[in-house]
Tab-separated table of C-alpha atoms in Angstrom:
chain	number	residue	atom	x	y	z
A	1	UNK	CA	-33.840	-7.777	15.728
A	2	UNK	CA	-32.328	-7.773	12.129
A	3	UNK	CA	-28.569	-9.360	12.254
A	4	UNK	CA	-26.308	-6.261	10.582
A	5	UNK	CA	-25.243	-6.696	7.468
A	6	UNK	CA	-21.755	-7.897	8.238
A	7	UNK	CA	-22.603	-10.698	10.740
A	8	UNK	CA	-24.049	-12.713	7.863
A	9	UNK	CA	-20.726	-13.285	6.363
A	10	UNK	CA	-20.143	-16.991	6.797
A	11	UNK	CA	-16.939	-19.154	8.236
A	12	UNK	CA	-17.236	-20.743	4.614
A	13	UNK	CA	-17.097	-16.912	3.176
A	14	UNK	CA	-13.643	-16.555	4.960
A	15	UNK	CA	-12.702	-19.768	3.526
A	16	UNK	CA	-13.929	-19.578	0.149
A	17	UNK	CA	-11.560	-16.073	0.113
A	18	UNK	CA	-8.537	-17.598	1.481
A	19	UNK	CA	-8.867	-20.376	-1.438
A	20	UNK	CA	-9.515	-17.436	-4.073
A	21	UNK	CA	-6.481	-15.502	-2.367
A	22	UNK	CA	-4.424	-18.799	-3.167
A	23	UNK	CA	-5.622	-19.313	-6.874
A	24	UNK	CA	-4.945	-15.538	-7.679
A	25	UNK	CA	-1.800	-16.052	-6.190
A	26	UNK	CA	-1.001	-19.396	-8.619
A	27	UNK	CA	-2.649	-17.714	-11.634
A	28	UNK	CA	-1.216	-14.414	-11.186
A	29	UNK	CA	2.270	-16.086	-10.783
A	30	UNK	CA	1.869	-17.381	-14.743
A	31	UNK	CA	2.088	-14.876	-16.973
A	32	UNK	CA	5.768	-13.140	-15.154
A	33	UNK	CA	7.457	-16.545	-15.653
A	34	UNK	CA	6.532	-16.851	-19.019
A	35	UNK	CA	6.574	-13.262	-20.387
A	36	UNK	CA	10.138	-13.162	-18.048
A	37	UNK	CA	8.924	-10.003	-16.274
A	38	UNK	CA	10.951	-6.957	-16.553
A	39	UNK	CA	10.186	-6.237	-12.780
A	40	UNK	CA	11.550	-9.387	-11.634
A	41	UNK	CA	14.339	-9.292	-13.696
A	42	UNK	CA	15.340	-5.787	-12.528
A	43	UNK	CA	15.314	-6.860	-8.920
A	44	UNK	CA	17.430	-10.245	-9.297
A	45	UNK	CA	19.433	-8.401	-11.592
A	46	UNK	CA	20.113	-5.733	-8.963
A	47	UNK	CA	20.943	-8.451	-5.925
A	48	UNK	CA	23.201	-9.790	-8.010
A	49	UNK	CA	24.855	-7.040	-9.435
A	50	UNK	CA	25.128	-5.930	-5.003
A	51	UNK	CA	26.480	-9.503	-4.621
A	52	UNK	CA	29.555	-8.988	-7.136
A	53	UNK	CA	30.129	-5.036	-5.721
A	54	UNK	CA	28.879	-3.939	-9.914
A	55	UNK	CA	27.086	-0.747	-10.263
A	56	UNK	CA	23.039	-1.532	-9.396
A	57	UNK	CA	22.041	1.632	-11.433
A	58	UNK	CA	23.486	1.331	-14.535
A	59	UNK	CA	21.732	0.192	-17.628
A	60	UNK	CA	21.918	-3.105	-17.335
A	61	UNK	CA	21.228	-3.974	-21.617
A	62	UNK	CA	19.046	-1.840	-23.652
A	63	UNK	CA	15.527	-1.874	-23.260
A	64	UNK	CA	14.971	-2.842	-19.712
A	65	UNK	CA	14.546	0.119	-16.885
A	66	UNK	CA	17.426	0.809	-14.183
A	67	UNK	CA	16.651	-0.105	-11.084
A	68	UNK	CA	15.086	2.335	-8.540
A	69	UNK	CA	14.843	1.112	-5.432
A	70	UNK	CA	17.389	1.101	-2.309
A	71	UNK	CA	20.765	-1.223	-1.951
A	72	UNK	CA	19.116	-1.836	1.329
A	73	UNK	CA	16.266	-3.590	-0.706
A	74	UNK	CA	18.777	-5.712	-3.249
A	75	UNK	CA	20.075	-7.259	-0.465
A	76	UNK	CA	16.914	-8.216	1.324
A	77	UNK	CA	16.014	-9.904	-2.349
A	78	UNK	CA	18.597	-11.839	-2.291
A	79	UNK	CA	17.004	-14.993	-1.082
A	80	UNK	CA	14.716	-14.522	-4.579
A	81	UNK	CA	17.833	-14.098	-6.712
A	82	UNK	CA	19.463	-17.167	-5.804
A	83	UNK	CA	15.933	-19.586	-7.132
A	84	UNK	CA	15.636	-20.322	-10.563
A	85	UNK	CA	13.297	-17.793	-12.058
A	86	UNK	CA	10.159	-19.648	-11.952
A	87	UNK	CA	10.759	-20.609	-8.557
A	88	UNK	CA	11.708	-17.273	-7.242
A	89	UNK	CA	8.693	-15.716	-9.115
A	90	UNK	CA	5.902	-17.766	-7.388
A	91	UNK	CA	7.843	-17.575	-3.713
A	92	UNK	CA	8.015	-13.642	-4.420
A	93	UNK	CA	4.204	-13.353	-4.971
A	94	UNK	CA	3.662	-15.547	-2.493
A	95	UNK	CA	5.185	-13.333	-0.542
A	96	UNK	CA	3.522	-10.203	-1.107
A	97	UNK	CA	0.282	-11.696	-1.323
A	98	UNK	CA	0.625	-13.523	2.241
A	99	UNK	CA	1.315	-10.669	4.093
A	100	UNK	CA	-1.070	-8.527	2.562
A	101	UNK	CA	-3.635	-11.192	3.637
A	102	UNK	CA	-2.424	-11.570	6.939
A	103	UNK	CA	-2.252	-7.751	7.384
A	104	UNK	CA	-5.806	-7.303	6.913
A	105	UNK	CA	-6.836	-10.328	9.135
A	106	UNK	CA	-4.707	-8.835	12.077
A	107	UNK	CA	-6.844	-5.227	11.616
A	108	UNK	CA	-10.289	-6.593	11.566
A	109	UNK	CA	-12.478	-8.988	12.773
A	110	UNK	CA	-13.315	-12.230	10.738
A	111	UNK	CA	-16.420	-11.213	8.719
A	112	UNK	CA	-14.958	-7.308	8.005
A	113	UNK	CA	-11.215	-8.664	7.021
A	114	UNK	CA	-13.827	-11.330	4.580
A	115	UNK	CA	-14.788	-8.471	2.835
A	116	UNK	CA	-12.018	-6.143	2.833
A	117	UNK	CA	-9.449	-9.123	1.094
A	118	UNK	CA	-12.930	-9.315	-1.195
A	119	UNK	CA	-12.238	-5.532	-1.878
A	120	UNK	CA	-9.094	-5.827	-2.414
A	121	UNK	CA	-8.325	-9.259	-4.436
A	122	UNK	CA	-8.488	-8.256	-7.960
A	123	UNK	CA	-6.413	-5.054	-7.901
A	124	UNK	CA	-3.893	-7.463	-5.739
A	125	UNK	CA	-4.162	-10.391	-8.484
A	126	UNK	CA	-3.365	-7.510	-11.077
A	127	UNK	CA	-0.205	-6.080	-9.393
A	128	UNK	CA	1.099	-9.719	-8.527
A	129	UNK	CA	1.038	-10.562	-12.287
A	130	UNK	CA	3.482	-7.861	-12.644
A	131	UNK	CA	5.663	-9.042	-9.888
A	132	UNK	CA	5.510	-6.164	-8.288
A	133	UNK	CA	6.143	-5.207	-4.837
A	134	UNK	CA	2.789	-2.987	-3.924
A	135	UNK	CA	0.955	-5.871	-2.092
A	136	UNK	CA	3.772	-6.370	0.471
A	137	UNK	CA	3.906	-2.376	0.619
A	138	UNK	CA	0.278	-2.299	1.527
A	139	UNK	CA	0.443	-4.925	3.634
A	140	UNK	CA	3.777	-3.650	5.529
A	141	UNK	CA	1.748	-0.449	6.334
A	142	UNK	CA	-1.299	-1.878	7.660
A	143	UNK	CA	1.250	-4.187	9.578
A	144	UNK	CA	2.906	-1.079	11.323
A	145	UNK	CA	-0.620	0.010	12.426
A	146	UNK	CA	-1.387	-3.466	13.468
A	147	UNK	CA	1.618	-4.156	15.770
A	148	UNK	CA	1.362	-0.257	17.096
A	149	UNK	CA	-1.994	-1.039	18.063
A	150	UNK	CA	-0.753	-4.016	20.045
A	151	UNK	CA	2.195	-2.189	21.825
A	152	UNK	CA	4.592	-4.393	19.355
A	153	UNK	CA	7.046	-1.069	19.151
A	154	UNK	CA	9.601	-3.050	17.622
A	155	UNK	CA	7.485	-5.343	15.159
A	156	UNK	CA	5.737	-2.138	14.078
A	157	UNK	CA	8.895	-0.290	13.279
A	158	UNK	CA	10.328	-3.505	11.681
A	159	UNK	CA	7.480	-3.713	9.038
A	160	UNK	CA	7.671	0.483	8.208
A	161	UNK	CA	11.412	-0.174	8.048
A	162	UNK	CA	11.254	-2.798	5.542
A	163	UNK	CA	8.236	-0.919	3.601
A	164	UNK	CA	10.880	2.288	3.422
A	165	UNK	CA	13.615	0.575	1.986
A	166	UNK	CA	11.511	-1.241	-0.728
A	167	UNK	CA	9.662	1.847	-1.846
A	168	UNK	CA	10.227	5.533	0.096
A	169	UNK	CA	6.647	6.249	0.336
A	170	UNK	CA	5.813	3.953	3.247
A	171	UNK	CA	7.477	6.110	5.682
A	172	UNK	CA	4.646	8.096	6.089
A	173	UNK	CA	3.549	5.275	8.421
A	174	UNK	CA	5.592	6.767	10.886
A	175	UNK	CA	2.674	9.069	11.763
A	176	UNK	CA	0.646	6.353	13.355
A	177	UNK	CA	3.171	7.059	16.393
A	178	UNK	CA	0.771	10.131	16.829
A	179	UNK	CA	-1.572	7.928	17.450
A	180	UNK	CA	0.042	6.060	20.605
A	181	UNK	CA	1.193	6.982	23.877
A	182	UNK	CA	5.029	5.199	23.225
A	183	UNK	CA	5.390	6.962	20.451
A	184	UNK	CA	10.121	7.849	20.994
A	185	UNK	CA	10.041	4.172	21.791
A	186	UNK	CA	8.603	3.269	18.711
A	187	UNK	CA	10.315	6.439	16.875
A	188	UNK	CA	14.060	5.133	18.512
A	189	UNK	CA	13.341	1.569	16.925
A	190	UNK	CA	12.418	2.801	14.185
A	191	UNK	CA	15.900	4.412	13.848
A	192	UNK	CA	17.546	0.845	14.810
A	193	UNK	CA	15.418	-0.939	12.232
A	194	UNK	CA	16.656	1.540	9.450
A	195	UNK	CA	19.631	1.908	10.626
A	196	UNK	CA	20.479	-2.515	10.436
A	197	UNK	CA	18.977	-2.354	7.226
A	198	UNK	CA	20.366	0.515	5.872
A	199	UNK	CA	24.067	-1.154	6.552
A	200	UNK	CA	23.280	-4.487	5.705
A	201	UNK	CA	24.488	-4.896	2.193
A	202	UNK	CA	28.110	-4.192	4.215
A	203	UNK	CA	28.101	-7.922	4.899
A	204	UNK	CA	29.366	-8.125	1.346
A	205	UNK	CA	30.835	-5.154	0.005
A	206	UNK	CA	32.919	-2.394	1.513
A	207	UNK	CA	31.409	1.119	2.797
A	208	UNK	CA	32.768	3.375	0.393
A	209	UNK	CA	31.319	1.345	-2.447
A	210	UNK	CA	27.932	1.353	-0.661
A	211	UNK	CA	28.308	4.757	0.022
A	212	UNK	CA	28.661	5.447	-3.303
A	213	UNK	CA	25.613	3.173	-4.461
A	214	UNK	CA	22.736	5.167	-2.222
A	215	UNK	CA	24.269	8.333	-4.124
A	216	UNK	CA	23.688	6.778	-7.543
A	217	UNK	CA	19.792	5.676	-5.867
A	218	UNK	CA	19.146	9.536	-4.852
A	219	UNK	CA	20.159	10.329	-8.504
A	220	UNK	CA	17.969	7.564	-9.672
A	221	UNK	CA	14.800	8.876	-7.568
A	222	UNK	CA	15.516	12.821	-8.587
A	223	UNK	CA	15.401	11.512	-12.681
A	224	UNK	CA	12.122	10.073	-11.944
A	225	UNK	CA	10.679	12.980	-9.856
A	226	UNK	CA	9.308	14.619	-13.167
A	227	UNK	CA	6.873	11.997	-14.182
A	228	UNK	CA	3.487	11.998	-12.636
A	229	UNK	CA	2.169	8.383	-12.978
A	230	UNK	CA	-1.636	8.512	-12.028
A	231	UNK	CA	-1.343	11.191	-9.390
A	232	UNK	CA	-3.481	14.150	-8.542
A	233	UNK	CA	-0.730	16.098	-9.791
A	234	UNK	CA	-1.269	14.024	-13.420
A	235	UNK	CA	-4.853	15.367	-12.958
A	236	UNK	CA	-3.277	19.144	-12.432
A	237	UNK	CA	-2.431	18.862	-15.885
A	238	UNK	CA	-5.020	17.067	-17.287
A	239	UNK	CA	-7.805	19.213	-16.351
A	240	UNK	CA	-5.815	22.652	-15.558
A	241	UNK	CA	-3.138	22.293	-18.206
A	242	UNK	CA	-0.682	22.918	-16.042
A	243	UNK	CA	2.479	21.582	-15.182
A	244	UNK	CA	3.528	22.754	-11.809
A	245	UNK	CA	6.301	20.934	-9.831
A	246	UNK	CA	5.181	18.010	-7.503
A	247	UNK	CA	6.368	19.019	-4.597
A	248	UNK	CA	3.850	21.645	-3.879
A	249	UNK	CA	1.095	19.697	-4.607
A	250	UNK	CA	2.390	16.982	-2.652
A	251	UNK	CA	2.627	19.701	0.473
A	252	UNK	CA	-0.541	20.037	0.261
A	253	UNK	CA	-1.614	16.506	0.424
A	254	UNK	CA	0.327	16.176	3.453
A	255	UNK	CA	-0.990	19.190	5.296
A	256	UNK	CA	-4.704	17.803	4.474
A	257	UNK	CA	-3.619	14.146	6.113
A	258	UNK	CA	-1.956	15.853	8.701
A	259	UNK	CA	-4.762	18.008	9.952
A	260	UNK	CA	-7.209	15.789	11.265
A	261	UNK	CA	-4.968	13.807	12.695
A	262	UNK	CA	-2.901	17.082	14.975
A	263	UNK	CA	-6.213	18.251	15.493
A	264	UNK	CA	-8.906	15.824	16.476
A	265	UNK	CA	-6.665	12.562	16.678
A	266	UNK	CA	-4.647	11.342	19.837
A	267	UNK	CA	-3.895	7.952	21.743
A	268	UNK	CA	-7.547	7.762	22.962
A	269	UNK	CA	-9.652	8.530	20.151
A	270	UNK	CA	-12.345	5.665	19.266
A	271	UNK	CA	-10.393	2.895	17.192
A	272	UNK	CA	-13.161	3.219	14.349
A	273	UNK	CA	-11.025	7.079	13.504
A	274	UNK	CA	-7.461	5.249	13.706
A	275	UNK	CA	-9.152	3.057	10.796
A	276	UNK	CA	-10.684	5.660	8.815
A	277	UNK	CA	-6.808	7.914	9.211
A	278	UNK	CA	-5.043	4.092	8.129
A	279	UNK	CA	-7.597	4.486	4.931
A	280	UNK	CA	-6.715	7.979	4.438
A	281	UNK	CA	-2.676	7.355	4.794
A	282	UNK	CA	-3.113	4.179	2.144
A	283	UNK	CA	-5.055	6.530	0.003
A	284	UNK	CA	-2.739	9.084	0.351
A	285	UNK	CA	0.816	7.019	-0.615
A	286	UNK	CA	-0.827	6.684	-4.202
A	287	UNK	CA	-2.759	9.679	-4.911
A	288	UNK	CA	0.659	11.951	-4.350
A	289	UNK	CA	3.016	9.988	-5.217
A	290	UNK	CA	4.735	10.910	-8.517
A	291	UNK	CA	5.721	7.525	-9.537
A	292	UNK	CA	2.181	5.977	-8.623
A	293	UNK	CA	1.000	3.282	-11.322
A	294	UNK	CA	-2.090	0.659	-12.113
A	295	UNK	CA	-0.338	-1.865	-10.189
A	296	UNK	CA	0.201	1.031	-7.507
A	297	UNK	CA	-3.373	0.764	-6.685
A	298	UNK	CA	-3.511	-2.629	-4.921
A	299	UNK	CA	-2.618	-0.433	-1.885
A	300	UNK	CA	-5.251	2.267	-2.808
A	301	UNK	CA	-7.965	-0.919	-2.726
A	302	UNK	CA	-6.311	-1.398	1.060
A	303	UNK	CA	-7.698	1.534	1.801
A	304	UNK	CA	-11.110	1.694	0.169
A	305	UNK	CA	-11.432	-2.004	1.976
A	306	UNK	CA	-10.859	-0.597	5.592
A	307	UNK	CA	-13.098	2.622	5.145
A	308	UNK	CA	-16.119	0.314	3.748
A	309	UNK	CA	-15.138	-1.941	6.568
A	310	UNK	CA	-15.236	0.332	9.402
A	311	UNK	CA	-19.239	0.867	9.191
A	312	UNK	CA	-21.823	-1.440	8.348
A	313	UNK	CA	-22.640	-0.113	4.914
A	314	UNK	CA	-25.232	1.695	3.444
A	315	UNK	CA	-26.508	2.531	0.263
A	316	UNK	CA	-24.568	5.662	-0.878
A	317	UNK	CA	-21.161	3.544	0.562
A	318	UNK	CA	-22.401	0.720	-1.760
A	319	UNK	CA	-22.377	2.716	-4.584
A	320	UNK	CA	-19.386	4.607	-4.123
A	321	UNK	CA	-18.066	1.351	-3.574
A	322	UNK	CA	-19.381	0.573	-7.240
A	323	UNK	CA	-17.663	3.449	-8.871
A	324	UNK	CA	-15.069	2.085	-7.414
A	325	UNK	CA	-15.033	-0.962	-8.813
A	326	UNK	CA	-15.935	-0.228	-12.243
A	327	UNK	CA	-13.770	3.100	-12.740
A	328	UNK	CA	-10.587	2.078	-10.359
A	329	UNK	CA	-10.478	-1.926	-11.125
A	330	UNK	CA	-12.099	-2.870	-13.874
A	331	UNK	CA	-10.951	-0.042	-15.658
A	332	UNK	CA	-8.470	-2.027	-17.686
A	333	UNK	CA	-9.244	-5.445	-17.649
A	334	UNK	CA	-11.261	-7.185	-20.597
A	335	UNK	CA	-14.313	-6.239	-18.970
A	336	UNK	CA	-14.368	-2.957	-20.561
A	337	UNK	CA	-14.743	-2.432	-23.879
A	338	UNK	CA	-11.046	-1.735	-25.977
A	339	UNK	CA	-11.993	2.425	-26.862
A	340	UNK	CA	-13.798	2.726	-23.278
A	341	UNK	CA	-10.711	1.268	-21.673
A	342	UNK	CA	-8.132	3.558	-24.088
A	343	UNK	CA	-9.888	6.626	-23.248
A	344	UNK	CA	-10.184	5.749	-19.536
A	345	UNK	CA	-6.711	5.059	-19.567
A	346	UNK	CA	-5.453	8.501	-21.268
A	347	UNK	CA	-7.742	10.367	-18.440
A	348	UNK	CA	-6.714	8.493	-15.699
A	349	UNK	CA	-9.837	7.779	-14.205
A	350	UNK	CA	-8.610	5.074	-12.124
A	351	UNK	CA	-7.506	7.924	-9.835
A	352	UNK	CA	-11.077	9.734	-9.783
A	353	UNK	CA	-12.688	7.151	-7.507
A	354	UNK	CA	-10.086	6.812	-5.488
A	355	UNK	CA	-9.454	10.512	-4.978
A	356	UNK	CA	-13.147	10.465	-3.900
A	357	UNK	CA	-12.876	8.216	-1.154
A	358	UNK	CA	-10.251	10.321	0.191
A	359	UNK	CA	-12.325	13.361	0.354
A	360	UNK	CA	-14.621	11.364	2.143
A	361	UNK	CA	-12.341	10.301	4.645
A	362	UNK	CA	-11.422	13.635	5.063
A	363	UNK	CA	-14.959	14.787	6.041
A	364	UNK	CA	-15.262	11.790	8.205
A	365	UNK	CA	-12.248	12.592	9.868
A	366	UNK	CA	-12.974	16.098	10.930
A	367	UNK	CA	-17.005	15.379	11.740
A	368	UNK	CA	-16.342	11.965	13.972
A	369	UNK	CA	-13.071	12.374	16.001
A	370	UNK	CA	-13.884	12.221	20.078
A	371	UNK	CA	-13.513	9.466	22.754
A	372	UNK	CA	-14.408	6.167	22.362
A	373	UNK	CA	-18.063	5.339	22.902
A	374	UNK	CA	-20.431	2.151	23.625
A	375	UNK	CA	-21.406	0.383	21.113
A	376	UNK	CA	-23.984	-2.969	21.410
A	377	UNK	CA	-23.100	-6.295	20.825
A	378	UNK	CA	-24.311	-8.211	17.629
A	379	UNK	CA	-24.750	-11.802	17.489
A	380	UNK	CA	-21.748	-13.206	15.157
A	381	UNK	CA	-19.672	-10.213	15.814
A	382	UNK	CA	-17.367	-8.666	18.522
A	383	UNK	CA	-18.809	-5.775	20.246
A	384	UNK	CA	-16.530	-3.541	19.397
A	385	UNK	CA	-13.474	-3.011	16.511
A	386	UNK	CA	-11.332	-2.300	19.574
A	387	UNK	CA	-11.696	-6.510	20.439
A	388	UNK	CA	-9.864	-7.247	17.258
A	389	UNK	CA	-6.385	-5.360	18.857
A	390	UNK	CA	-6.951	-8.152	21.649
């Protein structure tokens, strides 16, 4: 009998992409300690500004943005603050890009996680040389379906916690509790977890001050909500010239990753359509978001990785796969040439292949819900993706 594809994927595969993971990780680290990156800036900036009760939302000198994120998540930086930049920068990446690693080998088996961090390295290299904080999201997210999976209630709402207070979006997470038969266990710590980080910064500054701080945040996040990043909503006005409001939009992204999962999901549907709804939720948290960016897409790549990883692919899922690749991540690296990557980048078509995928996900959702079935062993390989919650 002929081995399936994924069985062939060596012990030396999985080590050769944990020493790649490491390089990109080094490389990546380079270019925001010598260009002094903005992003990194902003956050120390931010912790220290929390540190000395001074306004975190203010313009802190000309040219550099305000900082958007939660007081919750200045104080969790602090530990990067206090290094000297270089330091902080490389301990930061490391950061995002261990648990983004770790994430995916605690949701698949050996030979599929090989190939999903395979999927997913460059866009990750790309957003770590940013110093940005969408690895760690995307891994954070595939954490809280990991430790759900495992009836880790706590662990699970930990990790959405944490994603929530870094960047909003991750809360959606909370919808794997549909998925799970303890879901007001995991729902009441995920309260606790929010709530201890939510209050945190009060070990050193006083609550009206605080108070007033996740005001000037919710006035921060309502300035932003006009600008579309690389959204479907971007492609509204792109190819429909118009310029409707997010939120509706954004409805209606939720009500199609809602459906499937309210109407042919449940605790005891087959583990292979929890992965596929994880894909479609990753998916999801860029295509409508409003502030979604390139580096943004490291946790789009999350997704494509666990829907190519769920089946043993074929030929229409490697090219797909392709278009991926060439329109989605390579779309602005050298590889292009300078007036194909301009143009791609004024139409946005890094969203286009991604945006596919979803649809796909979608029809995959709605044509393979059910119980779990059988499925025969393969030499090299578990029998089942249920053996890697074990």
């Amino acid at each position: 009998m002929r081995r399936p594809f994924l069985a062939v994927i060596s012990t030396r595969a999985g080590q050769l992409t944990l020493v790649l993971w490491i390089a990109a990780t080094l490389a990546a680290s380079v270019r925001p300690v010598l260009r002094h990156e903005h992003n990194f800036d902003i956050f120390r900036t931010a912790s220290t500004h929390l540190a000395a009760a001074q306004d975190m939302y203010a313009e802190s000198r000309p040219g550099m943005d305000r900082f958007k994120y939660t007081p919750g998540f200045a104080f969790l930086f602090a530990p990067f603050a206090i290094l000297p930049f270089a330091l902080g920068v490389l301990v930061w990446n490391a950061l995002n890009a261990a648990t983004l690693y770790w994430a995916i080998g605690r949701l698949l088996p050996s030979p599929r996680a090989t190939l999903a961090r395979g999927i997913v390295l460059v866009e990750m290299f790309g957003s770590l040389q940013n110093a940005q904080s969408n690895a760690l999201i995307a891994g954070l997210i595939v954490l809280t379906f990991t430790e759900l999976e495992r009836g880790h209630d706590a662990g699970a709402a930990a990790a959405l916690s944490l994603g929530t207070f870094v960047k909003l979006f991750p809360i959606a997470a909370v919808t794997f509790a549909l998925l799970r038969a303890t879901r007001i266990r995991f729902v009441v710590w995920c309260l606790v977890a929010g709530l201890i980080i939510l209050v945190a910064p009060l070990v050193v500054v006083r609550p009206a001050w605080l108070l007033q701080q996740y005001g000037a945040w919710l006035a921060v996040v309502r300035h932003d909500s006009g600008d579309p990043g690389f959204s479907v909503m971007q492609h509204m006005r792109l190819w429909f010239g118009v310029s409707w409001a997010a939120w509706p939009q954004q409805l209606a992204g939720t009500l199609i990753l809602l459906a499937p999962l309210v109407v042919r999901g449940g605790a005891s549907v087959q583990r292979e359509w929890k992965l596929r709804f994880l894909a479609s939720l990753l998916l999801f948290c860029v295509l409508f978001n409003h502030q979604s960016e390139s580096p943004s897409f490291v946790i789009a790549l999350t997704g494509v990785a666990v829907w190519f990883s769920v089946d043993d692919p074929s030929s229409w899922r490697w090219l797909v796969l392709g278009f991926v690749f060439l329109c989605t991540v390579l779309v602005n690296s050298s590889a292009m040439p300078p007036a194909a990557r301009s143009y791609l980048f004024a139409v946005r078509a890094k969203t286009v292949p991604v945006l596919i995928v979803w649809l796909i996900l979608q029809v995959e959702l709605w044509r393979r819900g059910g119980r779990p079935r059988q499925r025969s062993s393969s030499p090299g390989e578990r029998t089942t993706l249920d053996a890697a919650v074990a």
